[in-house]
Amino acid sequence: MLKILFLLAAATLSAQKTLDIYWIDAEGGAATLIVTPSGQSLLADTGNPGDRDAQRIYEVATKQAHLSKIDYLLTTHFHSDHVGGAPALAKLIPIGAYLDHGDSVETKNLADAQRWEAYKAIATGHRKSLAVGDKVPLKGVRVDIVTSNGDVLAKGGEANSYCASAAKKDPDPTENARSLGFKLTYGKFTFLDLGDLTWNKELELSCPQNKVGQVTLFQATHHGFYNDNSGAPPHVWAIHPQVVIVNNGPRKGLGANAWDTIAKIPGLEDTWQVHLSLATDAAHNTSEQKIANSEPTTECKGSFLKASISSDGKYTITNSRNGFSKSYAAR
Ligand SMILES: [Zn+2]
Ligand SMILES: [Zn+2]
């Protein structure tokens, strides 16, 4: 009898395990930590160079998520606000495998070359470059690579009626357009992180067919469509997110146009922000309770946002600054 009770208790405990996603404040950089119900971890990007962002990631990984290692570090691209913290983080916690889009294409100036060499120094021997169609082999959740090294998903999806208004911009020769983007699926819940993918690639991905499909939770690309170089409306509206999370900085990303594009997403239920956007007004920011940090970087405490997702598609987003949370059901 005791044994049966113990097994029941164990079954209940394991049934309550959630998929957790943390948006760690990298002050306008990116650091998104995903922990699966079985305890595997995928960190997408490591924030800026130096100790600050690496330390914030380490604190969340160890104290919130109770991790002793990062299984996969996925670097969307080799700009400093995405890979800068990797060398410092690698000194704090073991990293199992390094996933990227292939070699950096920006190595001409000294700082870029040094950052690229620093990445290779920690990753070589544990590095795997992923192509569109590849998967990150996590148990219990599916992670599909949908953009990599300038390629995007080429097939599938429904016709996208927003494409009529799809005006292209000048080609983007930078690392941004090569961002390694992924779509995570856990039951009815889906999450899309495309790094800093820029305008023309967003259109390629979503026009004339919306290849990536609809998503539940969308990390607003490029810190909230930074300088309007990302956030092509035919793409943003077609993926039809229920909730948008913006990993902006105090004065980076989420300008007024970006806010307006997000606000016009059909059926959007909420927007959450890692930072108050100081460059715009209250009408172009979400409500105070859904903003993790409101100060300029020098005074910022680095609060994070967390989503906890159950296997039935119900999920709760929590603001670590004030404990405010709200629950949703994936459609
Ligand atoms: Zn960036
Ligand atoms: Zn901050």
mmCIF file of C-alpha atoms and ligand atoms in Angstrom:
data_model
loop_
_atom_site.group_PDB
_atom_site.id
_atom_site.type_symbol
_atom_site.label_atom_id
_atom_site.label_comp_id
_atom_site.label_asym_id
_atom_site.label_seq_id
_atom_site.Cartn_x
_atom_site.Cartn_y
_atom_site.Cartn_z
ATOM 1 C CA MET A 1 0.000 0.000 0.000
ATOM 2 C CA LEU A 2 2.762 2.429 0.951
ATOM 3 C CA LYS A 3 4.555 1.585 -2.253
ATOM 4 C CA ILE A 4 1.415 2.305 -4.301
ATOM 5 C CA LEU A 5 0.925 5.641 -2.525
ATOM 6 C CA PHE A 6 4.543 6.506 -3.200
ATOM 7 C CA LEU A 7 4.154 5.680 -6.895
ATOM 8 C CA LEU A 8 0.979 7.766 -7.092
ATOM 9 C CA ALA A 9 2.719 10.687 -5.442
ATOM 10 C CA ALA A 10 5.667 10.364 -7.813
ATOM 11 C CA ALA A 11 3.311 10.221 -10.811
ATOM 12 C CA THR A 12 1.487 13.351 -9.614
ATOM 13 C CA LEU A 13 4.755 15.202 -9.116
ATOM 14 C CA SER A 14 6.044 14.343 -12.573
ATOM 15 C CA ALA A 15 2.677 15.273 -14.132
ATOM 16 C CA GLN A 16 3.034 18.748 -12.625
ATOM 17 C CA LYS A 17 6.389 19.409 -14.248
ATOM 18 C CA THR A 18 6.167 22.267 -16.716
ATOM 19 C CA LEU A 19 8.097 23.517 -19.696
ATOM 20 C CA ASP A 20 9.653 26.766 -18.494
ATOM 21 C CA ILE A 21 10.965 29.685 -20.554
ATOM 22 C CA TYR A 22 12.895 32.568 -18.952
ATOM 23 C CA TRP A 23 13.629 35.895 -20.655
ATOM 24 C CA ILE A 24 16.698 37.123 -18.814
ATOM 25 C CA ASP A 25 17.364 40.864 -18.989
ATOM 26 C CA ALA A 26 20.439 41.445 -21.152
ATOM 27 C CA GLU A 27 19.750 45.191 -21.488
ATOM 28 C CA GLY A 28 18.737 45.004 -25.123
ATOM 29 C CA GLY A 29 20.618 41.773 -25.803
ATOM 30 C CA ALA A 30 19.082 38.312 -25.883
ATOM 31 C CA ALA A 31 19.190 35.467 -23.348
ATOM 32 C CA THR A 32 16.248 33.062 -23.448
ATOM 33 C CA LEU A 33 16.502 29.959 -21.259
ATOM 34 C CA ILE A 34 14.250 26.979 -21.969
ATOM 35 C CA VAL A 35 13.965 24.118 -19.471
ATOM 36 C CA THR A 36 11.968 21.066 -20.532
ATOM 37 C CA PRO A 37 9.664 19.062 -18.228
ATOM 38 C CA SER A 38 12.398 16.388 -18.007
ATOM 39 C CA GLY A 39 14.988 18.982 -16.953
ATOM 40 C CA GLN A 40 16.949 19.412 -20.175
ATOM 41 C CA SER A 41 18.007 22.941 -21.019
ATOM 42 C CA LEU A 42 18.405 25.030 -24.162
ATOM 43 C CA LEU A 43 19.784 28.543 -23.821
ATOM 44 C CA ALA A 44 19.212 30.792 -26.833
ATOM 45 C CA ASP A 45 21.912 33.507 -26.760
ATOM 46 C CA THR A 46 24.092 34.805 -23.936
ATOM 47 C CA GLY A 47 23.671 38.594 -23.947
ATOM 48 C CA ASN A 48 26.456 41.152 -24.070
ATOM 49 C CA PRO A 49 30.205 40.777 -23.441
ATOM 50 C CA GLY A 50 31.482 40.941 -19.884
ATOM 51 C CA ASP A 51 30.211 39.478 -16.641
ATOM 52 C CA ARG A 52 26.844 41.236 -16.112
ATOM 53 C CA ASP A 53 24.661 39.248 -18.519
ATOM 54 C CA ALA A 54 26.519 35.964 -17.960
ATOM 55 C CA GLN A 55 26.013 36.403 -14.210
ATOM 56 C CA ARG A 56 22.287 37.090 -14.653
ATOM 57 C CA ILE A 57 21.931 33.960 -16.808
ATOM 58 C CA TYR A 58 23.867 31.924 -14.230
ATOM 59 C CA GLU A 59 21.652 33.176 -11.382
ATOM 60 C CA VAL A 60 18.422 32.254 -13.191
ATOM 61 C CA ALA A 61 19.818 28.919 -14.421
ATOM 62 C CA THR A 62 20.999 27.794 -10.994
ATOM 63 C CA LYS A 63 18.657 29.486 -8.493
ATOM 64 C CA GLN A 64 15.395 29.522 -10.469
ATOM 65 C CA ALA A 65 15.730 26.553 -12.817
ATOM 66 C CA HIS A 66 18.050 24.503 -10.515
ATOM 67 C CA LEU A 67 20.331 23.547 -13.394
ATOM 68 C CA SER A 68 23.881 22.313 -12.953
ATOM 69 C CA LYS A 69 24.673 22.565 -16.667
ATOM 70 C CA ILE A 70 23.354 24.031 -19.903
ATOM 71 C CA ASP A 71 22.727 21.131 -22.291
ATOM 72 C CA TYR A 72 22.565 23.215 -25.474
ATOM 73 C CA LEU A 73 23.686 26.776 -26.104
ATOM 74 C CA LEU A 74 22.054 27.961 -29.319
ATOM 75 C CA THR A 75 23.644 31.151 -30.645
ATOM 76 C CA THR A 76 21.262 32.762 -33.119
ATOM 77 C CA HIS A 77 24.072 34.826 -34.710
ATOM 78 C CA PHE A 78 27.442 36.291 -33.847
ATOM 79 C CA HIS A 79 26.585 39.864 -32.894
ATOM 80 C CA SER A 80 27.898 40.987 -29.519
ATOM 81 C CA ASP A 81 24.462 41.239 -27.842
ATOM 82 C CA HIS A 82 23.801 37.535 -28.609
ATOM 83 C CA VAL A 83 27.138 35.739 -28.221
ATOM 84 C CA GLY A 84 29.033 38.302 -26.124
ATOM 85 C CA GLY A 85 28.355 36.634 -22.774
ATOM 86 C CA ALA A 86 29.293 33.110 -23.894
ATOM 87 C CA PRO A 87 32.961 33.056 -22.768
ATOM 88 C CA ALA A 88 32.062 34.403 -19.303
ATOM 89 C CA LEU A 89 29.124 32.012 -18.960
ATOM 90 C CA ALA A 90 31.267 29.025 -19.941
ATOM 91 C CA LYS A 91 33.472 29.797 -16.900
ATOM 92 C CA LEU A 92 30.426 29.736 -14.588
ATOM 93 C CA ILE A 93 28.544 26.619 -15.724
ATOM 94 C CA PRO A 94 29.287 23.631 -17.981
ATOM 95 C CA ILE A 95 27.850 23.866 -21.504
ATOM 96 C CA GLY A 96 27.185 20.583 -23.311
ATOM 97 C CA ALA A 97 26.859 21.511 -26.983
ATOM 98 C CA TYR A 98 27.140 24.675 -29.023
ATOM 99 C CA LEU A 99 24.601 25.148 -31.839
ATOM 100 C CA ASP A 100 24.932 27.877 -34.480
ATOM 101 C CA HIS A 101 24.215 28.777 -38.117
ATOM 102 C CA GLY A 102 27.789 28.177 -39.348
ATOM 103 C CA ASP A 103 30.796 30.482 -39.317
ATOM 104 C CA SER A 104 30.414 34.213 -38.710
ATOM 105 C CA VAL A 105 30.393 36.368 -41.844
ATOM 106 C CA GLU A 106 31.454 39.475 -39.931
ATOM 107 C CA THR A 107 35.109 39.115 -39.003
ATOM 108 C CA LYS A 108 36.708 42.079 -40.783
ATOM 109 C CA ASN A 109 36.974 44.494 -37.874
ATOM 110 C CA LEU A 110 39.039 43.598 -34.862
ATOM 111 C CA ALA A 111 36.286 43.443 -32.231
ATOM 112 C CA ASP A 112 34.136 41.152 -34.411
ATOM 113 C CA ALA A 113 37.119 38.897 -35.178
ATOM 114 C CA GLN A 114 38.067 38.644 -31.496
ATOM 115 C CA ARG A 115 34.494 37.788 -30.482
ATOM 116 C CA TRP A 116 34.334 35.093 -33.154
ATOM 117 C CA GLU A 117 37.685 33.627 -32.021
ATOM 118 C CA ALA A 118 36.497 33.661 -28.397
ATOM 119 C CA TYR A 119 33.410 31.676 -29.386
ATOM 120 C CA LYS A 120 35.456 29.132 -31.327
ATOM 121 C CA ALA A 121 37.819 28.767 -28.383
ATOM 122 C CA ILE A 122 35.016 27.558 -26.094
ATOM 123 C CA ALA A 123 32.896 25.760 -28.724
ATOM 124 C CA THR A 124 35.346 23.837 -30.896
ATOM 125 C CA GLY A 125 34.901 20.111 -30.423
ATOM 126 C CA HIS A 126 31.390 20.621 -29.061
ATOM 127 C CA ARG A 127 30.030 22.675 -31.942
ATOM 128 C CA LYS A 128 27.272 21.760 -34.393
ATOM 129 C CA SER A 129 25.995 24.006 -37.168
ATOM 130 C CA LEU A 130 22.312 23.468 -37.909
ATOM 131 C CA ALA A 131 20.400 23.885 -41.170
ATOM 132 C CA VAL A 132 16.726 24.544 -41.863
ATOM 133 C CA GLY A 133 14.821 21.314 -41.228
ATOM 134 C CA ASP A 134 17.202 20.131 -38.496
ATOM 135 C CA LYS A 135 15.980 19.576 -34.942
ATOM 136 C CA VAL A 136 17.463 20.184 -31.504
ATOM 137 C CA PRO A 137 17.176 16.730 -29.933
ATOM 138 C CA LEU A 138 15.356 17.558 -26.696
ATOM 139 C CA LYS A 139 13.131 14.877 -25.156
ATOM 140 C CA GLY A 140 9.412 15.564 -24.871
ATOM 141 C CA VAL A 141 9.412 18.816 -26.861
ATOM 142 C CA ARG A 142 10.073 19.436 -30.524
ATOM 143 C CA VAL A 143 12.482 22.154 -31.655
ATOM 144 C CA ASP A 144 12.527 22.740 -35.418
ATOM 145 C CA ILE A 145 15.093 24.978 -37.091
ATOM 146 C CA VAL A 146 13.128 27.297 -39.392
ATOM 147 C CA THR A 147 15.834 29.790 -40.430
ATOM 148 C CA SER A 148 19.611 29.398 -40.651
ATOM 149 C CA ASN A 149 22.508 31.085 -42.432
ATOM 150 C CA GLY A 150 20.183 32.994 -44.762
ATOM 151 C CA ASP A 151 17.977 30.016 -45.625
ATOM 152 C CA VAL A 152 14.367 29.852 -44.497
ATOM 153 C CA LEU A 153 11.732 27.117 -44.508
ATOM 154 C CA ALA A 154 10.891 26.738 -48.193
ATOM 155 C CA LYS A 155 7.732 24.677 -48.231
ATOM 156 C CA GLY A 156 4.337 24.320 -46.631
ATOM 157 C CA GLY A 157 1.898 26.641 -44.970
ATOM 158 C CA GLU A 158 -1.258 28.382 -46.022
ATOM 159 C CA ALA A 159 -1.561 31.310 -48.424
ATOM 160 C CA ASN A 160 -0.917 34.555 -46.541
ATOM 161 C CA SER A 161 -3.452 37.262 -47.346
ATOM 162 C CA TYR A 162 -1.274 40.006 -45.796
ATOM 163 C CA CYS A 163 1.421 39.593 -48.455
ATOM 164 C CA ALA A 164 -0.156 42.133 -50.822
ATOM 165 C CA SER A 165 1.362 44.874 -48.631
ATOM 166 C CA ALA A 166 4.797 43.238 -48.597
ATOM 167 C CA ALA A 167 7.343 45.880 -49.657
ATOM 168 C CA LYS A 168 10.959 44.691 -49.520
ATOM 169 C CA LYS A 169 13.866 46.636 -48.011
ATOM 170 C CA ASP A 170 17.501 46.768 -49.152
ATOM 171 C CA PRO A 171 19.283 43.387 -48.811
ATOM 172 C CA ASP A 172 20.856 42.859 -45.369
ATOM 173 C CA PRO A 173 24.415 41.477 -45.673
ATOM 174 C CA THR A 174 24.925 41.222 -41.891
ATOM 175 C CA GLU A 175 24.778 38.355 -39.402
ATOM 176 C CA ASN A 176 21.167 39.325 -38.573
ATOM 177 C CA ALA A 177 19.795 37.907 -41.828
ATOM 178 C CA ARG A 178 21.588 34.613 -41.043
ATOM 179 C CA SER A 179 19.938 34.210 -37.633
ATOM 180 C CA LEU A 180 19.365 30.625 -36.520
ATOM 181 C CA GLY A 181 15.628 30.657 -35.751
ATOM 182 C CA PHE A 182 13.575 27.917 -34.159
ATOM 183 C CA LYS A 183 10.001 26.950 -33.440
ATOM 184 C CA LEU A 184 9.389 24.961 -30.270
ATOM 185 C CA THR A 185 6.293 22.771 -30.019
ATOM 186 C CA TYR A 186 4.929 21.264 -26.795
ATOM 187 C CA GLY A 187 1.430 19.887 -27.335
ATOM 188 C CA LYS A 188 -0.784 22.776 -28.449
ATOM 189 C CA PHE A 189 1.789 25.357 -27.341
ATOM 190 C CA THR A 190 4.335 26.796 -29.763
ATOM 191 C CA PHE A 191 7.110 29.350 -29.267
ATOM 192 C CA LEU A 192 9.009 31.207 -31.981
ATOM 193 C CA ASP A 193 12.475 32.779 -31.567
ATOM 194 C CA LEU A 194 14.038 34.082 -34.798
ATOM 195 C CA GLY A 195 16.946 35.980 -33.216
ATOM 196 C CA ASP A 196 17.498 39.236 -35.109
ATOM 197 C CA LEU A 197 16.161 38.021 -38.457
ATOM 198 C CA THR A 198 15.556 41.022 -40.709
ATOM 199 C CA TRP A 199 12.717 42.203 -42.939
ATOM 200 C CA ASN A 200 13.319 40.472 -46.293
ATOM 201 C CA LYS A 201 13.930 37.088 -44.646
ATOM 202 C CA GLU A 202 10.740 37.482 -42.610
ATOM 203 C CA LEU A 203 8.876 38.060 -45.870
ATOM 204 C CA GLU A 204 10.588 35.040 -47.474
ATOM 205 C CA LEU A 205 9.481 32.937 -44.523
ATOM 206 C CA SER A 206 5.861 34.119 -44.634
ATOM 207 C CA CYS A 207 5.068 35.053 -48.262
ATOM 208 C CA PRO A 208 3.302 33.993 -50.341
ATOM 209 C CA GLN A 209 2.749 31.041 -47.966
ATOM 210 C CA ASN A 210 3.140 31.315 -44.202
ATOM 211 C CA LYS A 211 5.628 28.443 -43.905
ATOM 212 C CA VAL A 212 6.195 28.690 -40.166
ATOM 213 C CA GLY A 213 2.472 28.582 -39.337
ATOM 214 C CA GLN A 214 0.783 30.202 -36.348
ATOM 215 C CA VAL A 215 2.420 30.380 -32.925
ATOM 216 C CA THR A 216 1.274 30.744 -29.346
ATOM 217 C CA LEU A 217 4.110 32.829 -27.954
ATOM 218 C CA PHE A 218 6.360 35.065 -30.064
ATOM 219 C CA GLN A 219 9.614 36.598 -28.896
ATOM 220 C CA ALA A 220 9.390 39.839 -30.879
ATOM 221 C CA THR A 221 12.272 39.509 -33.319
ATOM 222 C CA HIS A 222 15.309 41.815 -33.011
ATOM 223 C CA HIS A 223 14.415 43.122 -29.531
ATOM 224 C CA GLY A 224 11.067 44.417 -30.784
ATOM 225 C CA PHE A 225 11.839 45.200 -34.431
ATOM 226 C CA TYR A 226 14.922 47.325 -33.712
ATOM 227 C CA ASN A 227 15.072 50.422 -35.955
ATOM 228 C CA ASP A 228 12.215 48.908 -37.990
ATOM 229 C CA ASN A 229 14.721 46.603 -39.707
ATOM 230 C CA SER A 230 12.575 43.656 -38.593
ATOM 231 C CA GLY A 231 8.854 43.249 -37.963
ATOM 232 C CA ALA A 232 7.478 43.036 -41.513
ATOM 233 C CA PRO A 233 3.709 43.171 -40.868
ATOM 234 C CA PRO A 234 2.743 40.386 -43.338
ATOM 235 C CA HIS A 235 4.982 38.050 -41.312
ATOM 236 C CA VAL A 236 4.076 39.285 -37.827
ATOM 237 C CA TRP A 237 0.337 39.211 -38.468
ATOM 238 C CA ALA A 238 0.340 35.832 -40.241
ATOM 239 C CA ILE A 239 2.115 34.004 -37.414
ATOM 240 C CA HIS A 240 -0.785 35.250 -35.295
ATOM 241 C CA PRO A 241 0.754 35.029 -31.818
ATOM 242 C CA GLN A 242 -1.558 34.956 -28.837
ATOM 243 C CA VAL A 243 1.044 36.663 -26.631
ATOM 244 C CA VAL A 244 4.173 38.643 -27.544
ATOM 245 C CA ILE A 245 7.263 38.916 -25.323
ATOM 246 C CA VAL A 246 9.675 41.742 -26.121
ATOM 247 C CA ASN A 247 13.301 41.442 -24.973
ATOM 248 C CA ASN A 248 14.001 45.122 -25.543
ATOM 249 C CA GLY A 249 16.409 47.397 -23.717
ATOM 250 C CA PRO A 250 15.630 50.786 -22.176
ATOM 251 C CA ARG A 251 16.427 52.472 -25.480
ATOM 252 C CA LYS A 252 16.803 49.561 -27.864
ATOM 253 C CA GLY A 253 13.908 48.054 -29.785
ATOM 254 C CA LEU A 254 10.170 48.500 -29.429
ATOM 255 C CA GLY A 255 9.867 51.899 -31.062
ATOM 256 C CA ALA A 256 6.440 53.360 -31.825
ATOM 257 C CA ASN A 257 6.103 51.590 -35.205
ATOM 258 C CA ALA A 258 7.005 48.250 -33.656
ATOM 259 C CA TRP A 259 4.370 48.717 -30.973
ATOM 260 C CA ASP A 260 1.755 49.618 -33.596
ATOM 261 C CA THR A 261 2.582 46.520 -35.682
ATOM 262 C CA ILE A 262 2.269 44.301 -32.603
ATOM 263 C CA ALA A 263 -0.969 45.987 -31.486
ATOM 264 C CA LYS A 264 -2.554 45.161 -34.868
ATOM 265 C CA ILE A 265 -1.880 41.411 -34.613
ATOM 266 C CA PRO A 266 -5.313 39.812 -35.037
ATOM 267 C CA GLY A 267 -6.485 38.215 -31.793
ATOM 268 C CA LEU A 268 -3.462 39.334 -29.738
ATOM 269 C CA GLU A 269 -4.187 38.901 -26.023
ATOM 270 C CA ASP A 270 -1.159 40.480 -24.344
ATOM 271 C CA THR A 271 2.298 41.959 -24.698
ATOM 272 C CA TRP A 272 4.996 41.628 -22.015
ATOM 273 C CA GLN A 273 8.292 43.560 -21.986
ATOM 274 C CA VAL A 274 11.689 42.954 -20.406
ATOM 275 C CA HIS A 275 12.144 46.738 -20.318
ATOM 276 C CA LEU A 276 10.036 49.856 -20.372
ATOM 277 C CA SER A 277 10.781 51.491 -23.718
ATOM 278 C CA LEU A 278 12.031 54.944 -22.678
ATOM 279 C CA ALA A 279 12.175 56.197 -26.263
ATOM 280 C CA THR A 280 8.387 56.219 -26.600
ATOM 281 C CA ASP A 281 5.356 57.069 -24.459
ATOM 282 C CA ALA A 282 2.928 55.120 -22.288
ATOM 283 C CA ALA A 283 0.632 54.538 -25.271
ATOM 284 C CA HIS A 284 3.427 52.515 -26.925
ATOM 285 C CA ASN A 285 4.326 50.398 -23.889
ATOM 286 C CA THR A 286 2.378 47.612 -22.217
ATOM 287 C CA SER A 287 0.915 48.077 -18.729
ATOM 288 C CA GLU A 288 3.382 48.624 -15.880
ATOM 289 C CA GLN A 289 2.669 45.273 -14.222
ATOM 290 C CA LYS A 290 3.775 43.374 -17.358
ATOM 291 C CA ILE A 291 7.130 45.193 -17.640
ATOM 292 C CA ALA A 292 10.055 43.528 -15.841
ATOM 293 C CA ASN A 293 12.327 46.588 -15.621
ATOM 294 C CA SER A 294 11.582 50.316 -15.843
ATOM 295 C CA GLU A 295 14.957 51.917 -15.092
ATOM 296 C CA PRO A 296 17.827 52.890 -17.355
ATOM 297 C CA THR A 297 20.559 50.251 -17.508
ATOM 298 C CA THR A 298 22.815 51.874 -14.875
ATOM 299 C CA GLU A 299 20.083 51.460 -12.234
ATOM 300 C CA CYS A 300 18.537 48.234 -13.549
ATOM 301 C CA LYS A 301 18.176 45.234 -11.229
ATOM 302 C CA GLY A 302 17.708 42.817 -14.136
ATOM 303 C CA SER A 303 14.335 41.270 -13.363
ATOM 304 C CA PHE A 304 13.215 38.488 -15.712
ATOM 305 C CA LEU A 305 9.989 37.193 -17.227
ATOM 306 C CA LYS A 306 9.032 33.520 -16.997
ATOM 307 C CA ALA A 307 6.474 31.383 -18.823
ATOM 308 C CA SER A 308 5.448 28.007 -17.355
ATOM 309 C CA ILE A 309 3.644 25.743 -19.802
ATOM 310 C CA SER A 310 1.623 22.638 -18.903
ATOM 311 C CA SER A 311 1.170 19.649 -21.191
ATOM 312 C CA ASP A 312 -2.496 20.618 -21.687
ATOM 313 C CA GLY A 313 -1.500 23.934 -23.285
ATOM 314 C CA LYS A 314 -2.304 26.132 -20.291
ATOM 315 C CA TYR A 315 0.516 28.543 -19.491
ATOM 316 C CA THR A 316 1.273 31.261 -16.976
ATOM 317 C CA ILE A 317 3.577 34.230 -17.456
ATOM 318 C CA THR A 318 5.172 35.777 -14.366
ATOM 319 C CA ASN A 319 7.048 39.037 -13.832
ATOM 320 C CA SER A 320 9.884 38.392 -11.349
ATOM 321 C CA ARG A 321 9.952 42.065 -10.291
ATOM 322 C CA ASN A 322 6.469 42.201 -8.772
ATOM 323 C CA GLY A 323 5.217 38.607 -8.844
ATOM 324 C CA PHE A 324 2.383 39.590 -11.169
ATOM 325 C CA SER A 325 1.229 36.649 -13.266
ATOM 326 C CA LYS A 326 -1.460 35.862 -15.793
ATOM 327 C CA SER A 327 -2.620 32.580 -17.278
ATOM 328 C CA TYR A 328 -3.596 31.747 -20.841
ATOM 329 C CA ALA A 329 -4.752 28.668 -22.770
ATOM 330 C CA ALA A 330 -2.941 27.941 -26.038
ATOM 331 C CA ARG A 331 -5.458 27.994 -28.876
HETATM 332 ZN ZN ZN B 1 20.374 41.727 -31.192
HETATM 333 ZN ZN ZN B 2 17.591 46.010 -17.450
#
